[in-house]
Short mmCIF file of C-alpha atoms and ligand atoms in Angstrom, two decimals:
data_model
loop_
_atom_site.label_atom_id
_atom_site.label_comp_id
_atom_site.label_asym_id
_atom_site.label_seq_id
_atom_site.Cartn_x
_atom_site.Cartn_y
_atom_site.Cartn_z
CA UNK A 1 4.86 21.06 5.12
CA UNK A 2 8.20 21.98 3.64
CA UNK A 3 10.39 19.07 4.76
CA UNK A 4 11.43 16.38 2.33
CA UNK A 5 9.50 13.13 2.68
CA UNK A 6 10.95 11.11 -0.20
CA UNK A 7 14.44 11.66 -1.50
CA UNK A 8 15.45 9.96 -4.77
CA UNK A 9 19.22 10.16 -5.28
CA UNK A 10 21.01 9.08 -8.44
CA UNK A 11 18.78 6.06 -9.08
CA UNK A 12 19.92 3.88 -11.99
CA UNK A 13 18.09 0.73 -13.09
CA UNK A 14 19.26 -1.44 -15.97
CA UNK A 15 17.43 -4.32 -17.61
CA UNK A 16 20.12 -6.04 -19.63
CA UNK A 17 21.13 -3.43 -22.20
CA UNK A 18 18.20 -1.08 -21.43
CA UNK A 19 18.85 1.76 -19.01
CA UNK A 20 15.33 2.32 -17.65
CA UNK A 21 16.49 4.96 -15.12
CA UNK A 22 19.74 6.83 -15.50
CA UNK A 23 20.89 8.66 -12.37
CA UNK A 24 17.48 10.12 -11.49
CA UNK A 25 17.35 12.51 -8.51
CA UNK A 26 14.50 14.54 -7.07
CA UNK A 27 12.80 15.24 -3.74
CA UNK A 28 9.15 15.01 -2.84
CA UNK A 29 8.17 17.50 -0.15
CA UNK A 30 5.81 16.48 2.62
CA UNK A 31 2.20 17.40 1.91
CA UNK A 32 2.77 17.96 -1.79
CA UNK A 33 1.12 16.44 -4.80
CA UNK A 34 4.12 15.68 -6.98
CA UNK A 35 3.50 14.84 -10.62
CA UNK A 36 5.83 12.54 -12.57
CA UNK A 37 5.38 12.71 -16.32
CA UNK A 38 7.20 11.60 -19.45
CA UNK A 39 6.63 9.76 -22.71
CA UNK A 40 5.95 6.03 -22.88
CA UNK A 41 8.94 4.05 -21.67
CA UNK A 42 10.47 7.04 -19.85
CA UNK A 43 10.89 5.04 -16.63
CA UNK A 44 7.98 6.24 -14.50
CA UNK A 45 6.60 2.84 -13.49
CA UNK A 46 10.14 1.57 -12.97
CA UNK A 47 10.66 4.37 -10.46
CA UNK A 48 7.51 3.30 -8.60
CA UNK A 49 8.80 -0.27 -8.63
CA UNK A 50 12.06 0.90 -7.09
CA UNK A 51 10.34 3.00 -4.40
CA UNK A 52 8.11 0.05 -3.46
CA UNK A 53 11.21 -2.20 -3.51
CA UNK A 54 9.98 -4.55 -6.24
CA UNK A 55 13.22 -3.70 -8.04
CA UNK A 56 16.57 -3.03 -6.47
CA UNK A 57 18.37 -0.17 -8.20
CA UNK A 58 21.82 -0.78 -9.69
CA UNK A 59 22.95 2.54 -8.28
CA UNK A 60 21.62 5.28 -6.07
CA UNK A 61 19.90 5.83 -2.75
CA UNK A 62 16.34 6.32 -1.61
CA UNK A 63 15.28 7.86 1.67
CA UNK A 64 11.92 8.23 3.34
CA UNK A 65 11.95 10.74 6.18
CA UNK A 66 15.75 10.74 6.14
CA UNK A 67 16.04 6.94 6.54
CA UNK A 68 17.16 4.63 3.76
CA UNK A 69 14.44 2.65 2.03
CA UNK A 70 16.84 0.28 0.33
CA UNK A 71 17.27 -1.72 3.52
CA UNK A 72 13.51 -2.19 3.80
CA UNK A 73 12.25 -5.45 2.27
CA UNK A 74 9.22 -5.13 -0.08
CA UNK A 75 6.80 -6.69 2.42
CA UNK A 76 7.69 -4.02 4.99
CA UNK A 77 7.20 -1.07 2.64
CA UNK A 78 3.62 -0.53 3.82
CA UNK A 79 4.85 -0.33 7.41
CA UNK A 80 7.20 2.46 6.33
CA UNK A 81 4.11 4.36 5.20
CA UNK A 82 4.06 3.80 1.45
CA UNK A 83 1.08 2.50 -0.54
CA UNK A 84 0.43 2.37 -4.27
CA UNK A 85 -2.08 1.70 -6.98
CA UNK A 86 -1.21 0.04 -10.27
CA UNK A 87 -1.41 1.06 -13.91
CA UNK A 88 -3.52 -2.02 -14.63
CA UNK A 89 -6.22 -2.85 -12.15
CA UNK A 90 -4.93 -5.41 -9.75
CA UNK A 91 -8.03 -6.48 -7.79
CA UNK A 92 -8.98 -10.01 -6.78
CA UNK A 93 -11.86 -10.35 -9.20
CA UNK A 94 -13.96 -12.97 -7.42
CA UNK A 95 -13.55 -11.41 -3.98
CA UNK A 96 -15.98 -8.81 -2.71
CA UNK A 97 -15.19 -5.11 -2.68
CA UNK A 98 -14.87 -5.23 1.11
CA UNK A 99 -12.49 -8.22 1.00
CA UNK A 100 -10.35 -6.46 -1.58
CA UNK A 101 -10.01 -3.45 0.69
CA UNK A 102 -9.14 -5.67 3.66
CA UNK A 103 -6.27 -7.16 1.63
CA UNK A 104 -4.65 -3.72 1.88
CA UNK A 105 -4.86 -3.71 5.63
CA UNK A 106 -1.27 -4.57 6.52
CA UNK A 107 -0.87 -1.51 8.64
CA UNK A 108 1.72 0.11 10.74
CA UNK A 109 1.12 -1.43 14.15
CA UNK A 110 -2.65 -1.08 14.19
CA UNK A 111 -5.18 -3.74 13.42
CA UNK A 112 -7.79 -3.06 10.79
CA UNK A 113 -11.19 -4.71 10.79
CA UNK A 114 -14.24 -4.74 8.55
CA UNK A 115 -15.50 -1.57 10.25
CA UNK A 116 -12.42 0.39 9.15
CA UNK A 117 -12.71 -1.01 5.64
CA UNK A 118 -16.38 -0.03 5.49
CA UNK A 119 -15.52 3.48 6.68
CA UNK A 120 -12.95 3.72 3.91
CA UNK A 121 -15.49 2.50 1.36
CA UNK A 122 -17.85 5.18 2.65
CA UNK A 123 -15.08 7.77 2.12
CA UNK A 124 -14.66 6.75 -1.52
CA UNK A 125 -18.45 6.57 -2.03
CA UNK A 126 -18.71 2.79 -2.34
CA UNK A 127 -20.24 1.66 0.97
CA UNK A 128 -23.35 0.36 -0.81
CA UNK A 129 -21.27 -1.96 -3.01
CA UNK A 130 -19.21 -3.57 -0.23
CA UNK A 131 -20.53 -7.08 -0.77
CA UNK A 132 -20.46 -7.07 -4.57
CA UNK A 133 -17.77 -9.08 -6.38
CA UNK A 134 -15.09 -6.66 -7.64
CA UNK A 135 -15.36 -7.97 -11.20
CA UNK A 136 -19.03 -6.95 -11.38
CA UNK A 137 -18.19 -3.25 -11.08
CA UNK A 138 -17.55 -0.80 -13.91
CA UNK A 139 -13.89 -0.01 -14.60
CA UNK A 140 -13.92 3.47 -13.04
CA UNK A 141 -15.45 2.08 -9.85
CA UNK A 142 -12.86 -0.71 -9.65
CA UNK A 143 -10.20 2.02 -9.71
CA UNK A 144 -11.84 3.57 -6.63
CA UNK A 145 -11.73 0.18 -4.87
CA UNK A 146 -7.98 0.10 -5.56
CA UNK A 147 -7.65 3.55 -4.03
CA UNK A 148 -9.56 2.45 -0.93
CA UNK A 149 -7.28 -0.59 -0.65
CA UNK A 150 -4.20 1.65 -0.77
CA UNK A 151 -5.67 4.15 1.70
CA UNK A 152 -6.74 1.60 4.33
CA UNK A 153 -3.05 1.17 5.17
CA UNK A 154 -3.00 4.87 6.21
CA UNK A 155 0.05 5.68 4.09
CA UNK A 156 2.07 8.88 4.39
CA UNK A 157 3.16 8.56 0.77
CA UNK A 158 0.66 7.41 -1.83
CA UNK A 159 1.96 6.41 -5.27
CA UNK A 160 -0.70 6.62 -7.97
CA UNK A 161 0.21 4.99 -11.29
CA UNK A 162 -1.99 6.42 -14.05
CA UNK A 163 -5.16 6.66 -11.93
CA UNK A 164 -7.00 8.51 -14.73
CA UNK A 165 -6.33 5.80 -17.34
CA UNK A 166 -9.62 4.59 -18.86
CA UNK A 167 -11.76 7.15 -17.02
CA UNK A 168 -14.18 9.49 -18.79
CA UNK A 169 -13.90 13.28 -18.56
CA UNK A 170 -16.29 13.61 -15.63
CA UNK A 171 -14.56 10.79 -13.72
CA UNK A 172 -11.16 12.47 -14.26
CA UNK A 173 -12.51 15.73 -12.82
CA UNK A 174 -13.89 13.85 -9.80
CA UNK A 175 -10.59 12.01 -9.36
CA UNK A 176 -8.68 15.31 -9.32
CA UNK A 177 -10.98 16.73 -6.63
CA UNK A 178 -10.70 13.46 -4.71
CA UNK A 179 -6.88 13.55 -4.69
CA UNK A 180 -6.90 17.19 -3.56
CA UNK A 181 -9.34 16.19 -0.80
CA UNK A 182 -7.06 13.34 0.27
CA UNK A 183 -4.13 15.64 0.74
CA UNK A 184 -6.32 18.04 2.73
CA UNK A 185 -8.12 15.46 4.91
CA UNK A 186 -5.39 12.88 5.44
CA UNK A 187 -2.16 14.86 5.45
CA UNK A 188 -1.00 12.72 2.54
CA UNK A 189 1.90 13.21 0.18
CA UNK A 190 1.13 12.00 -3.33
CA UNK A 191 3.46 10.96 -6.14
CA UNK A 192 1.33 10.89 -9.28
CA UNK A 193 2.33 9.22 -12.56
CA UNK A 194 -0.14 10.28 -15.20
CA UNK A 195 -0.44 10.86 -18.93
CA UNK A 196 -3.55 13.00 -18.50
CA UNK A 197 -1.80 16.37 -18.68
CA UNK A 198 -4.69 18.61 -17.67
CA UNK A 199 -5.16 16.54 -14.48
CA UNK A 200 -1.44 16.62 -13.60
CA UNK A 201 -1.18 20.34 -14.26
CA UNK A 202 -4.34 21.15 -12.30
CA UNK A 203 -3.57 19.33 -9.07
CA UNK A 204 0.24 19.05 -8.81
CA UNK A 205 2.33 21.41 -6.70
CA UNK A 206 5.49 20.25 -8.42
CA UNK A 207 6.13 18.22 -11.57
CA UNK A 208 9.21 16.18 -12.55
CA UNK A 209 9.73 15.11 -16.13
CA UNK A 210 11.48 11.93 -17.25
CA UNK A 211 12.58 11.18 -20.79
CA UNK A 212 14.52 8.05 -21.76
CA UNK A 213 15.26 7.36 -18.09
CA UNK A 214 16.64 10.81 -17.31
CA UNK A 215 15.08 13.65 -15.36
CA UNK A 216 15.01 16.48 -17.87
CA UNK A 217 13.04 19.07 -15.91
CA UNK A 218 11.30 19.83 -12.63
CA UNK A 219 9.28 22.77 -11.34
CA UNK A 220 5.80 24.14 -10.90
CA UNK A 221 3.24 23.11 -13.52
CA UNK A 222 3.62 26.51 -15.20
CA UNK A 223 7.42 26.23 -15.28
CA UNK A 224 7.30 22.73 -16.71
CA UNK A 225 4.70 23.64 -19.31
CA UNK A 226 6.93 26.47 -20.53
CA UNK A 227 10.18 24.46 -20.55
CA UNK A 228 11.42 24.00 -24.14
CA UNK A 229 13.04 20.63 -23.33
CA UNK A 230 9.73 19.35 -22.03
CA UNK A 231 7.81 20.68 -25.00
CA UNK A 232 10.23 18.93 -27.31
CA UNK A 233 10.33 15.65 -25.38
CA UNK A 234 6.72 15.30 -24.48
CA UNK A 235 4.15 18.04 -24.46
CA UNK A 236 4.75 18.88 -28.11
CA UNK A 237 3.34 15.52 -29.03
CA UNK A 238 0.38 15.73 -26.61
P1 ATP B 1 4.49 4.08 -19.74
O1 ATP B 1 4.12 5.53 -19.68
O2 ATP B 1 4.33 3.51 -21.10
O3 ATP B 1 3.84 3.26 -18.67
P2 ATP B 1 6.95 4.27 -18.18
O4 ATP B 1 7.49 5.66 -18.20
O5 ATP B 1 6.21 3.83 -16.97
O6 ATP B 1 6.09 4.02 -19.51
P3 ATP B 1 8.63 1.98 -17.71
O7 ATP B 1 7.50 0.99 -17.74
O8 ATP B 1 9.21 2.31 -16.41
O9 ATP B 1 8.20 3.32 -18.46
O10 ATP B 1 9.75 1.42 -18.70
C1 ATP B 1 11.03 2.04 -18.86
C2 ATP B 1 11.88 1.19 -19.78
O11 ATP B 1 12.29 0.01 -19.09
C3 ATP B 1 11.18 0.73 -21.04
O12 ATP B 1 12.12 0.70 -22.08
C4 ATP B 1 10.72 -0.67 -20.68
O13 ATP B 1 10.60 -1.46 -21.84
C5 ATP B 1 11.85 -1.14 -19.78
N1 ATP B 1 11.40 -2.10 -18.76
C6 ATP B 1 10.55 -1.86 -17.75
N2 ATP B 1 10.39 -2.94 -16.96
C7 ATP B 1 11.19 -3.92 -17.52
C8 ATP B 1 11.48 -5.28 -17.18
N3 ATP B 1 10.92 -5.86 -16.11
N4 ATP B 1 12.35 -5.95 -17.99
C9 ATP B 1 12.91 -5.37 -19.05
N5 ATP B 1 12.69 -4.10 -19.43
C10 ATP B 1 11.84 -3.37 -18.67
#
């Protein structure tokens, strides 16, 4: 704990005339749950797409464990210890739950078989649905399959893009406890993009706030909640 795992330094991303990220800098400390919030279009998903190397930034530097990420091609990002889930469910609908989890098994120098995938499904409470087609499952359960697929790669840094989207109140509570358990059991660092404020504020150690591509605040949940700039940009409208 304490050392920086991910360092985001002056990241700028432009899409034609749109500046999606404008010189964004922040650190994510090892072992932390780090929330990333901001209004629609603030640049949160774009930041995930930069960290996972889907987009190359126009400016800036990214480091994981003190080593540049920008030299790492997208297909090697998992080997560097980064896994993600997506805002919109991204499962192979006709494949079984187990097969979907195995798709995530491009690991760092260790082979993963069906036994590992089953153990992961057990961990997320889905062992009894391993052979079902993913599309047959309720939405909230499909989101857990996505989590299992990300976790099977044994990441050090897990990027969660709106994991609470579409979940009911009880499922959001369970998700929060699950993420806290992940950090405890798996020594994971989590970067969490989420619009569900009570979830972010409950489980995050640190929260960064983006607005129109700029980082306008960062601090503990209590500090961020009390920040007038944040209230004006975002929480005021919540
Ligand atoms: P939301 O909370 O609605 O998911 P966000 O904070 O994740 O929003 P982004 O999706 O990162 O925001 O979008 C930031 C800005 O960049 C928006 O203005 C968006 O329209 C623009 N943008 C994102 N991706 C692209 C792209 N591939 N091409 C053009 N513009 C893009």
